[in-house]
Short mmCIF file of C-alpha atoms in Angstrom, two decimals:
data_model
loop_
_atom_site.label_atom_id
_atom_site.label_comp_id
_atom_site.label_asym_id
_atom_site.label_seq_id
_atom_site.Cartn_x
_atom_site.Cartn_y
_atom_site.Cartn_z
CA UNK Z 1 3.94 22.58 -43.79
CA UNK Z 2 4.90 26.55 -44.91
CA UNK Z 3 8.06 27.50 -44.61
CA UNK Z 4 7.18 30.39 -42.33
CA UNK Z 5 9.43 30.81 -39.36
CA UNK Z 6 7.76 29.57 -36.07
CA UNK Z 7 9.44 31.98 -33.42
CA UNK Z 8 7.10 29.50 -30.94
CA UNK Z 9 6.12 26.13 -30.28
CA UNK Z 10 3.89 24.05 -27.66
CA UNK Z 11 5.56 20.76 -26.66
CA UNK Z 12 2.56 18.11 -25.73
CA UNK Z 13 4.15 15.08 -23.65
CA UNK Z 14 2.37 12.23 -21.81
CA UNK Z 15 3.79 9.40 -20.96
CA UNK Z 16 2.45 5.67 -18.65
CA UNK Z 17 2.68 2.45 -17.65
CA UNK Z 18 0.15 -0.40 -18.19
CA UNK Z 19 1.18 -1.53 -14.57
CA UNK Z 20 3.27 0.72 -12.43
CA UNK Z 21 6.04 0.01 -13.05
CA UNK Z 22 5.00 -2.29 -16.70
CA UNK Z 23 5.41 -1.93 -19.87
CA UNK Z 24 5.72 1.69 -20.60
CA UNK Z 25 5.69 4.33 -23.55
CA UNK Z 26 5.47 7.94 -23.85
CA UNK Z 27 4.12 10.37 -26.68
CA UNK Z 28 4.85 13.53 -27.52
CA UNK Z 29 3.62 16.47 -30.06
CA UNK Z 30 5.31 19.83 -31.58
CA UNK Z 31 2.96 22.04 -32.47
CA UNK Z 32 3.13 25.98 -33.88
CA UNK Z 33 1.90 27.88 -31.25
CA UNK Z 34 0.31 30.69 -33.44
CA UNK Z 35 -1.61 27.93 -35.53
CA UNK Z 36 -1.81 24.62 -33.64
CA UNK Z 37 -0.53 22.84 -36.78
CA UNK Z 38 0.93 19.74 -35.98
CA UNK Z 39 4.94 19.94 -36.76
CA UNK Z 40 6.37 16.37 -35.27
CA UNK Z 41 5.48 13.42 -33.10
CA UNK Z 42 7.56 11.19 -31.68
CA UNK Z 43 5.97 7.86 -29.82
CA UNK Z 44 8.63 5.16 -28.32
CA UNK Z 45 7.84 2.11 -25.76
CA UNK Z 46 10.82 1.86 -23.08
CA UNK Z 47 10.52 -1.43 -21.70
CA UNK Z 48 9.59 -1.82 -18.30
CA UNK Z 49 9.20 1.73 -16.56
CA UNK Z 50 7.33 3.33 -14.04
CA UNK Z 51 4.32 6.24 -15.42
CA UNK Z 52 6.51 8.88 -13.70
CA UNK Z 53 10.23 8.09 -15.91
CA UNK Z 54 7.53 7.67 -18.76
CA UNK Z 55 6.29 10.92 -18.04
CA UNK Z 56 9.94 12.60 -18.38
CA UNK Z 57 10.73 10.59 -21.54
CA UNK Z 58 7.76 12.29 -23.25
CA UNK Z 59 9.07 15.55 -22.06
CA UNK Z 60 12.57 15.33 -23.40
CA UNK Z 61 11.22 13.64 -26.73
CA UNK Z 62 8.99 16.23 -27.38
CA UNK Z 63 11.91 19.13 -26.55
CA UNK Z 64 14.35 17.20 -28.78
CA UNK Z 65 11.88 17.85 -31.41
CA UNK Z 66 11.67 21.18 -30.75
CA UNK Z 67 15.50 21.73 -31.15
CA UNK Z 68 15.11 19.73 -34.45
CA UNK Z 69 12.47 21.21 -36.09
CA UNK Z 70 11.80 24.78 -34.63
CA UNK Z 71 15.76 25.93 -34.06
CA UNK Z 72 15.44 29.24 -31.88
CA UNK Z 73 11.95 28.90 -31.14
CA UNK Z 74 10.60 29.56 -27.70
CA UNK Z 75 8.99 26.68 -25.90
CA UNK Z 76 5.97 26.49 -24.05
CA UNK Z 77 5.69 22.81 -22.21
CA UNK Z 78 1.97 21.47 -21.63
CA UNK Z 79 1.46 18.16 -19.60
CA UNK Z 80 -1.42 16.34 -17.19
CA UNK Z 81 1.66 15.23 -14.82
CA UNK Z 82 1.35 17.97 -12.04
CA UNK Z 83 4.18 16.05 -10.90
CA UNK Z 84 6.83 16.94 -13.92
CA UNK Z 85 5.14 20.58 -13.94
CA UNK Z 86 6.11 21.51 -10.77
CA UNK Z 87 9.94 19.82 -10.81
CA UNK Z 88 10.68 21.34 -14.03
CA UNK Z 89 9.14 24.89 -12.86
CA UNK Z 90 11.59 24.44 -9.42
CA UNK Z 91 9.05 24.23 -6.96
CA UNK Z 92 9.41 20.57 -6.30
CA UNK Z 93 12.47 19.10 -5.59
CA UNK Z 94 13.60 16.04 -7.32
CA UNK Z 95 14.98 13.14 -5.37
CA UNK Z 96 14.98 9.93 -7.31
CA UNK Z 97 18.08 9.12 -9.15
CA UNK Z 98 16.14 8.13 -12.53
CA UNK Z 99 13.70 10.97 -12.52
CA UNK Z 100 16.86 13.47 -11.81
CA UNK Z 101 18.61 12.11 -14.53
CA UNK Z 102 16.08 12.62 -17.42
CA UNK Z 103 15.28 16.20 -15.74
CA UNK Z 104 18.59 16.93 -16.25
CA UNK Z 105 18.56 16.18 -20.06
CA UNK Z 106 15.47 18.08 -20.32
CA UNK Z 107 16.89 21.04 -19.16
CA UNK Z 108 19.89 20.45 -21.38
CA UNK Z 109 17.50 20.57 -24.29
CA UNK Z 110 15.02 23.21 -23.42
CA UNK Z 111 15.40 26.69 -24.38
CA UNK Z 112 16.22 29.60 -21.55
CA UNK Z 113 12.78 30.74 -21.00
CA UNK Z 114 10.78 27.61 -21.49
CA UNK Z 115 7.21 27.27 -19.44
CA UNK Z 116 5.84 24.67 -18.18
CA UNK Z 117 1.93 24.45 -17.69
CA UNK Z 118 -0.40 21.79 -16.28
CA UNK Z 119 -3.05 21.00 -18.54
CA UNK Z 120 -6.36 18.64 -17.57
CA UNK Z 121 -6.24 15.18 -18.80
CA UNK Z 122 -8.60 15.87 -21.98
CA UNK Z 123 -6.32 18.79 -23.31
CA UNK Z 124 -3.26 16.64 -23.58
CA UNK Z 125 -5.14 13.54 -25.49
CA UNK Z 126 -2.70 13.85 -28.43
CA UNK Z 127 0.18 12.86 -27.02
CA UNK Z 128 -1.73 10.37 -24.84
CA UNK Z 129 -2.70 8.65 -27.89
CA UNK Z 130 0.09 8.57 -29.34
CA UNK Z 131 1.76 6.79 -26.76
CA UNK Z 132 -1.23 4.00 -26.48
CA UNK Z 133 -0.32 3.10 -29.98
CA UNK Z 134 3.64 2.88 -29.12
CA UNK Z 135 2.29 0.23 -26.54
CA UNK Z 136 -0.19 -1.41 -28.97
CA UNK Z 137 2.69 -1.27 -31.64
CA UNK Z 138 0.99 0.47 -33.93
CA UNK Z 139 4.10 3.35 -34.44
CA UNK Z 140 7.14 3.94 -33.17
CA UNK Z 141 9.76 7.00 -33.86
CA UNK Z 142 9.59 10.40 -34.95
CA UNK Z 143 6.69 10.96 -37.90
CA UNK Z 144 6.53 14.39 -39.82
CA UNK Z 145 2.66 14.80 -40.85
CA UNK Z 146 2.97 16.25 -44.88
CA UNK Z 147 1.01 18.65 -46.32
CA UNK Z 148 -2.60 16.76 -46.87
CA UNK Z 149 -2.17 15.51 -43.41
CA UNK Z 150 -4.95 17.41 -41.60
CA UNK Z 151 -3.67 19.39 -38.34
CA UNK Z 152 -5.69 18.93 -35.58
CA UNK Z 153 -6.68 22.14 -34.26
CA UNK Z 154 -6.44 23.48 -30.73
CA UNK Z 155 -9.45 23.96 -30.35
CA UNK Z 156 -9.88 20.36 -30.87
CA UNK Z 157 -7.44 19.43 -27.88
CA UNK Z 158 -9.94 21.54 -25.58
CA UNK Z 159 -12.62 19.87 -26.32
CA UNK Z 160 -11.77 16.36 -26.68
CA UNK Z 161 -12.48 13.71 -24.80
CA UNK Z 162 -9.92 12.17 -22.41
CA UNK Z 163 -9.02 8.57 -22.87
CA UNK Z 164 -7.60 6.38 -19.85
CA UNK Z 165 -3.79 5.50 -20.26
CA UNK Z 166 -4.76 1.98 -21.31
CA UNK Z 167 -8.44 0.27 -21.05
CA UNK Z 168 -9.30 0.68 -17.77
CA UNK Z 169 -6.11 2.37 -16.09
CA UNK Z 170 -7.36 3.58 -12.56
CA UNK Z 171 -6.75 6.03 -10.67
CA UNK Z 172 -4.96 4.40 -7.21
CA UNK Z 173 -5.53 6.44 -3.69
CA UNK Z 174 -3.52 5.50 -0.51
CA UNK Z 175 -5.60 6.86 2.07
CA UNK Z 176 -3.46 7.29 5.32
CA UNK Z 177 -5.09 8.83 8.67
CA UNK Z 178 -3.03 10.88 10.31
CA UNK Z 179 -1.05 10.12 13.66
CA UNK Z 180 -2.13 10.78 17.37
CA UNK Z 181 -2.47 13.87 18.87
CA UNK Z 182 -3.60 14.58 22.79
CA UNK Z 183 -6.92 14.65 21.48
CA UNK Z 184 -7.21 11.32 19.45
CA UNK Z 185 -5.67 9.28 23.03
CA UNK Z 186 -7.83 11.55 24.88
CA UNK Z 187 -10.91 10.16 22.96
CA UNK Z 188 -12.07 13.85 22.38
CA UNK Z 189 -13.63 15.32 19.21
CA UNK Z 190 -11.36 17.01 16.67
CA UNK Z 191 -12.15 18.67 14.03
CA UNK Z 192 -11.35 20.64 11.50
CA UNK Z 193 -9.60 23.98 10.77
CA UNK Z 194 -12.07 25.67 13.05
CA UNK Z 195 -11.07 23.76 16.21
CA UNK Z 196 -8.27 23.33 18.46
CA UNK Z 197 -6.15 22.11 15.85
CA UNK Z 198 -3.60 20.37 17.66
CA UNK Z 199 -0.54 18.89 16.78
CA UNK Z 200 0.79 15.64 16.15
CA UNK Z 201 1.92 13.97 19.74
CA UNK Z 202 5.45 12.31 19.49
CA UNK Z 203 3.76 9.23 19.56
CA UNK Z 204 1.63 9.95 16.57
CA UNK Z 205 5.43 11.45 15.11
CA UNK Z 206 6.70 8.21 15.60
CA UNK Z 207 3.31 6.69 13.72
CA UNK Z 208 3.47 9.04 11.07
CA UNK Z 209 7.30 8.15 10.37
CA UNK Z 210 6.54 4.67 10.94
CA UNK Z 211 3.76 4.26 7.73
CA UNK Z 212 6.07 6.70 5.91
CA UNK Z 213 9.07 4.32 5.88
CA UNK Z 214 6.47 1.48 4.83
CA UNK Z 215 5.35 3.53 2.30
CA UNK Z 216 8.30 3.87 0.62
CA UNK Z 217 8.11 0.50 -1.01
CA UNK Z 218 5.33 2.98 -3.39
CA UNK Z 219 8.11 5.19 -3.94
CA UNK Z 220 8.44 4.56 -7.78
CA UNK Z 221 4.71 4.64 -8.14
CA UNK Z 222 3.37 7.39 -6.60
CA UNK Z 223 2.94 10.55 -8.12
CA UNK Z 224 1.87 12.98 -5.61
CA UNK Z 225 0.96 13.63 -1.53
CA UNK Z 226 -2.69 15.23 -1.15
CA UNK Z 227 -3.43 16.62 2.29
CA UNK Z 228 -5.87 18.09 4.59
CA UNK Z 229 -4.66 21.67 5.67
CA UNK Z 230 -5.26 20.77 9.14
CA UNK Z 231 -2.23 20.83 11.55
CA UNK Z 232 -2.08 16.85 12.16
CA UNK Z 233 -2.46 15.54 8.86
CA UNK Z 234 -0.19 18.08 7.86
CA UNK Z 235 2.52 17.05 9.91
CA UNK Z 236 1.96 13.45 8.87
CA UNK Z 237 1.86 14.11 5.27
CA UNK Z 238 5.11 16.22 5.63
CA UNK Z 239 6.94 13.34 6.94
CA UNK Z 240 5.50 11.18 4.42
CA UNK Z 241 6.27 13.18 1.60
CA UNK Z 242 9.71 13.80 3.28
CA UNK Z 243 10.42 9.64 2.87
CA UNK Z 244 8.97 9.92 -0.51
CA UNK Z 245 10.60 12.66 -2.01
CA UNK Z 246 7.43 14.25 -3.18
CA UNK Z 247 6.05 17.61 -2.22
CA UNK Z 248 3.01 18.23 -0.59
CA UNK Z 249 -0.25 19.53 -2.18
CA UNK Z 250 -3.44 20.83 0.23
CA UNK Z 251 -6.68 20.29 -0.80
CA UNK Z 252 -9.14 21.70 2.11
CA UNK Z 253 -12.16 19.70 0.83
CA UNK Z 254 -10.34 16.42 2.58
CA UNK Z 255 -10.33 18.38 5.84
CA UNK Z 256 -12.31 17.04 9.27
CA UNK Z 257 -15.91 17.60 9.92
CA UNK Z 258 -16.33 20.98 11.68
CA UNK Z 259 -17.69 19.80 15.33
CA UNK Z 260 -18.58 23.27 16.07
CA UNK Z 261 -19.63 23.73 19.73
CA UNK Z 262 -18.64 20.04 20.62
CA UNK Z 263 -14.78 20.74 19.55
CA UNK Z 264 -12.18 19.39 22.60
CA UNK Z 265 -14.76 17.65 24.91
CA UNK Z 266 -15.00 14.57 25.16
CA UNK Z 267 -17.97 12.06 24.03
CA UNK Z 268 -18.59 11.53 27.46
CA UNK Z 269 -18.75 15.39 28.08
CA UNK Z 270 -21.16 16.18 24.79
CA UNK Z 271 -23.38 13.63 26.17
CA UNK Z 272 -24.11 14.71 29.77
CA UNK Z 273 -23.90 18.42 28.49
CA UNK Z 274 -26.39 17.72 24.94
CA UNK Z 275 -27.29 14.68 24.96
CA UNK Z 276 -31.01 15.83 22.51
CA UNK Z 277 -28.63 17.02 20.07
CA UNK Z 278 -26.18 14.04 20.16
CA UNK Z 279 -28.55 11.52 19.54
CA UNK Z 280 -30.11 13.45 16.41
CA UNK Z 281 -26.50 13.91 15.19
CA UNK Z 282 -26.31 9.61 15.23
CA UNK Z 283 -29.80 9.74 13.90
CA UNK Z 284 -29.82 11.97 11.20
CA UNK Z 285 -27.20 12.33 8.39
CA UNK Z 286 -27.86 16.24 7.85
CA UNK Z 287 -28.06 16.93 11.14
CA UNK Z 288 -24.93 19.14 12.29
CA UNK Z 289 -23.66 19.45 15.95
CA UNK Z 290 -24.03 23.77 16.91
CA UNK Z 291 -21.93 25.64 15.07
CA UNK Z 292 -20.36 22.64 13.02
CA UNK Z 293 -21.41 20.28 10.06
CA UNK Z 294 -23.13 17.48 9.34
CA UNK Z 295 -21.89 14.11 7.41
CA UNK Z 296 -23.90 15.32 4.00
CA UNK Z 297 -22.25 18.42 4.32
CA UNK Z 298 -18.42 16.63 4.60
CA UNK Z 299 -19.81 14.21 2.06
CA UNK Z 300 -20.71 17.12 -0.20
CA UNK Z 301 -17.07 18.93 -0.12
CA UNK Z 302 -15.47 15.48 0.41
CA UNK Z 303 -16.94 14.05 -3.23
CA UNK Z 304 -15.69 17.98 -4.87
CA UNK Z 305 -12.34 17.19 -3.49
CA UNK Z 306 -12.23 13.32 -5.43
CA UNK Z 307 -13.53 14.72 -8.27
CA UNK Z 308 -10.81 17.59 -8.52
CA UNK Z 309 -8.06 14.74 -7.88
CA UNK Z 310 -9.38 12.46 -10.45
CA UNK Z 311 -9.05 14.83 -12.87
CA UNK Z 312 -5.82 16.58 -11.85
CA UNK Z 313 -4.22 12.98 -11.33
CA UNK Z 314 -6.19 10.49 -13.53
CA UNK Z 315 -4.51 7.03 -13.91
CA UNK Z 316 -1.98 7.97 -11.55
CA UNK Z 317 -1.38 6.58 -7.65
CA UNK Z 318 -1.99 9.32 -4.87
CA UNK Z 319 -1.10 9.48 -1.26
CA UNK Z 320 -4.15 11.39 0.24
CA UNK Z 321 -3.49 12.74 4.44
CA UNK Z 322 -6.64 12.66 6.04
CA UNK Z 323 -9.36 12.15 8.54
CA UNK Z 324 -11.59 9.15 9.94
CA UNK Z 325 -14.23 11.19 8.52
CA UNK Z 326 -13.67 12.09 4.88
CA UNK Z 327 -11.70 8.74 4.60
CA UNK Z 328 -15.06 6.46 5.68
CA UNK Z 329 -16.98 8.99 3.07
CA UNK Z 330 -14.25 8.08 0.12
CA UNK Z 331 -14.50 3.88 0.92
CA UNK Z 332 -18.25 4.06 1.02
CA UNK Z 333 -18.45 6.05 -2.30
CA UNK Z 334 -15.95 4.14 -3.55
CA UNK Z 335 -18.42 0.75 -2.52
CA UNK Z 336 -21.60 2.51 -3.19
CA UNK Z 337 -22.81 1.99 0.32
CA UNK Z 338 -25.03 4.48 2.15
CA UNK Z 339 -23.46 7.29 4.12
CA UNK Z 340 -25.22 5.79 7.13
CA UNK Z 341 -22.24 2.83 7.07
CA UNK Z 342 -19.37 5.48 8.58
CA UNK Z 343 -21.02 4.54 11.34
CA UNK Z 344 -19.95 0.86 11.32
CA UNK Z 345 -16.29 1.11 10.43
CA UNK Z 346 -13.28 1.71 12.78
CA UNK Z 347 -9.96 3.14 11.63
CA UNK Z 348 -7.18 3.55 13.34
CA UNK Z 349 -4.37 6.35 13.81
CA UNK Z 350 -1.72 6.07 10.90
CA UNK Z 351 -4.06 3.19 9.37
CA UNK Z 352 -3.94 2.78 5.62
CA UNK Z 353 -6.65 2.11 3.31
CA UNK Z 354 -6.31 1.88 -0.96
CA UNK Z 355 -9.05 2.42 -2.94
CA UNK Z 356 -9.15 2.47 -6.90
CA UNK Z 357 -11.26 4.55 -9.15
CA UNK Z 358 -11.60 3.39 -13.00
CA UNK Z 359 -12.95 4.90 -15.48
CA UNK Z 360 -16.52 3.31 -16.95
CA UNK Z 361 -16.19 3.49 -20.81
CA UNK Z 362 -19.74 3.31 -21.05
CA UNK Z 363 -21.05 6.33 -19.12
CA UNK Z 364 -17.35 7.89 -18.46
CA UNK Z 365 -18.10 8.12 -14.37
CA UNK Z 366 -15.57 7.09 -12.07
CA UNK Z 367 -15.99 3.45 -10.24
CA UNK Z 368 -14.68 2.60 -7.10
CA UNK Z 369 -12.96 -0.58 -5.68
CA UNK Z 370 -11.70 -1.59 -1.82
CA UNK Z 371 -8.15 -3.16 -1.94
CA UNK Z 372 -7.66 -2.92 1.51
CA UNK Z 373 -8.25 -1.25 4.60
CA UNK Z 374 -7.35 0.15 8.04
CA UNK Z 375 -3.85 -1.59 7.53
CA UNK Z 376 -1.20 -0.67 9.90
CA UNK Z 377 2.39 -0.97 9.43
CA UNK Z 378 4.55 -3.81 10.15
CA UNK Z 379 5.04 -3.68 13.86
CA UNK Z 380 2.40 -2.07 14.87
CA UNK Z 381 -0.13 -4.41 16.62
CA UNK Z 382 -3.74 -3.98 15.41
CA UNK Z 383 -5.16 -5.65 18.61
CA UNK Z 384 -3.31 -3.68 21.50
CA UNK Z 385 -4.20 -0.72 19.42
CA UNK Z 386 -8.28 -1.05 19.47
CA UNK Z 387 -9.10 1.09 22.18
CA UNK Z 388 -7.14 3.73 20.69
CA UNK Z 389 -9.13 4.84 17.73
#
């Protein structure tokens, strides 16, 4: 190392759980901002922790290293949690007591005028490294690379490749359907943002609050609330994220098929009305109802959407809001069945349904796995509830 003044650093900081919660470490890097030289590591397992408390023991490790080793220097913080990004920038609110605590001590530590920036998976592999070997117990503590150490360049961060958090860590999605409205018990079609749009009916309220408060045995575990922009899955995700003390991010690619000229009548209705058009809609996967889409269009946007989250939220557990269709498009992707099986699954209002996606270390695509689906929450009775869906 020179003995140059660094007037700025980056702090790297990743931190997981081989089970959520499990045995848990977290890594994290000081670089020079102007070089990308390497100026500390630290790497530490803490017992038995959840990915998220990993995730903020990385961040105060690697800004404790920053007030050792770069005294006055201004701090830019770059992590993969979205969830840590956003709480430490203010726009989240922070409601569990462990995650408050260790944001607290963070912003004891960090500078006034410290950023924090979300970074994809692959440009934070550094610290995610680091904090593999803590778990394989290959290093623990705070190392100082000398002078024949090699740095390793940014531009080296950019364009490696990202590792899992562990062999095989997936990437967990609770999918959750949205309560009620007047046109779900009215049996009418509802689509997306280019429909009627209506609200949540108290009853669905009353679902929505009802898997929300079941949910919250997740509450340690998840890391984030995805949902459709559309009014009722908004509403349900809101109280949702409400009973987990997350925020809510939109993502319009999980939205509901457009239904076009079909929106707010009911099957009945479409069929004595269109009934040519209606039966090539059930016959043909790219065939679209007037002025709407059809399921290889959703399927299209729905599969963007999934590959945006895996990235943004790789190895991590996700609450996604949506709709009976884009949820039967994730479970058959995630099963590699033909489109052409939406057709022969039911799913109820306020139903929930996990998937996992893991990694493939052979070709690096994302595989899916069925842990369970259209569950309802405990006192809700699946049988009186059939003709409702």
């Amino acid at each position: 190392m020179t003995d140059r003044v660094v007037e700025k650093v980056v702090v790297e900081a990743d931190g997981g759980s081989r089970g959520n919660p499990g045995p848990a470490a977290y890594g994290a890097v000081l670089r020079d901002a102007a070089t990308g030289a390497v100026i500390a590591e630290d790497a530490r397992t803490l017992g038995v922790a959840t990915n998220n408390v990993a995730e903020y023991s990385g961040l105060v490790a690697g800004l404790a290293l920053a007030v050792a080793h770069a005294p006055g220097a201004s701090v830019e913080v770059r992590m993969d949690s979205k969830l840590v990004v956003e709480q430490m920038s203010g726009r989240w609110k922070i409601k569990h007591p462990d995650m408050a605590a260790l944001a607290a001590e963070a912003r004891e530590l960090a500078p006034a005028g410290t950023t924090y920036t979300w970074v994809p998976r692959a440009r934070n592999s550094h610290a995610d490294r680091l904090a593999n070997e803590a778990l394989d117990g290959k290093r623990s503590g705070v190392s100082i690379p000398g002078d024949h150490v090699e740095d390793e360049p940014e531009s080296a961060i950019e364009e490696a490749e990202s590792p899992s958090f562990g062999p095989g860590q997936p990437t967990t999605i609770v999918l959750v359907r949205h309560g009620v409205t007047p046109h779900t018990t009215g049996r009418r079609f509802s689509g997306g943002l280019g429909g009627d749009n209506p609200p949540l009916s108290e009853e669905g309220r009353a679902q929505a609050a009802e898997v929300a408060a079941w949910l919250t045995e997740l509450k340690d575990s998840v890391d984030v609330v995805v949902a459709s922009p559309v009014r009722r899955t908004r509403e349900t995700a809101d109280i949702v994220a409400a009973a987990l003390g997350l925020a809510v991010e939109e993502e319009p690619a999980f939205a509901e098929m457009e239904f076009g000229e079909w929106d707010g009548l009911s099957f009945t209705e479409v069929a004595e009305r269109d009934r040519e058009r209606l039966d090539a809609w059930f016959a043909d996967m790219a065939a679209a109802p007037p002025g709407g889409e059809s399921f290889v269009t959703v399927q299209k946007r729905v599969l963007a959407g999934l590959a945006r989250l895996l990235e943004t939220h790789a190895g991590r557990t996700v609450v996604l809001v949506s709709h009976v269709t884009p949820i039967k498009t994730l479970v058959a992707h995630a099963l590699d069945a033909p489109l052409e099986t939406l057709f022969r699954m039911e799913l109820a209002p306020a139903a929930v349904s996990v998937l996992a996606f893991y990694p493939d270390p052979r070709t690096g695509e994302q595989k899916g796995s069925m842990r369970f689906f259209n569950a309802l929450a405990p006192g809700r009775r699946t049988l009186r509830d059939t003709g409702r869906w």
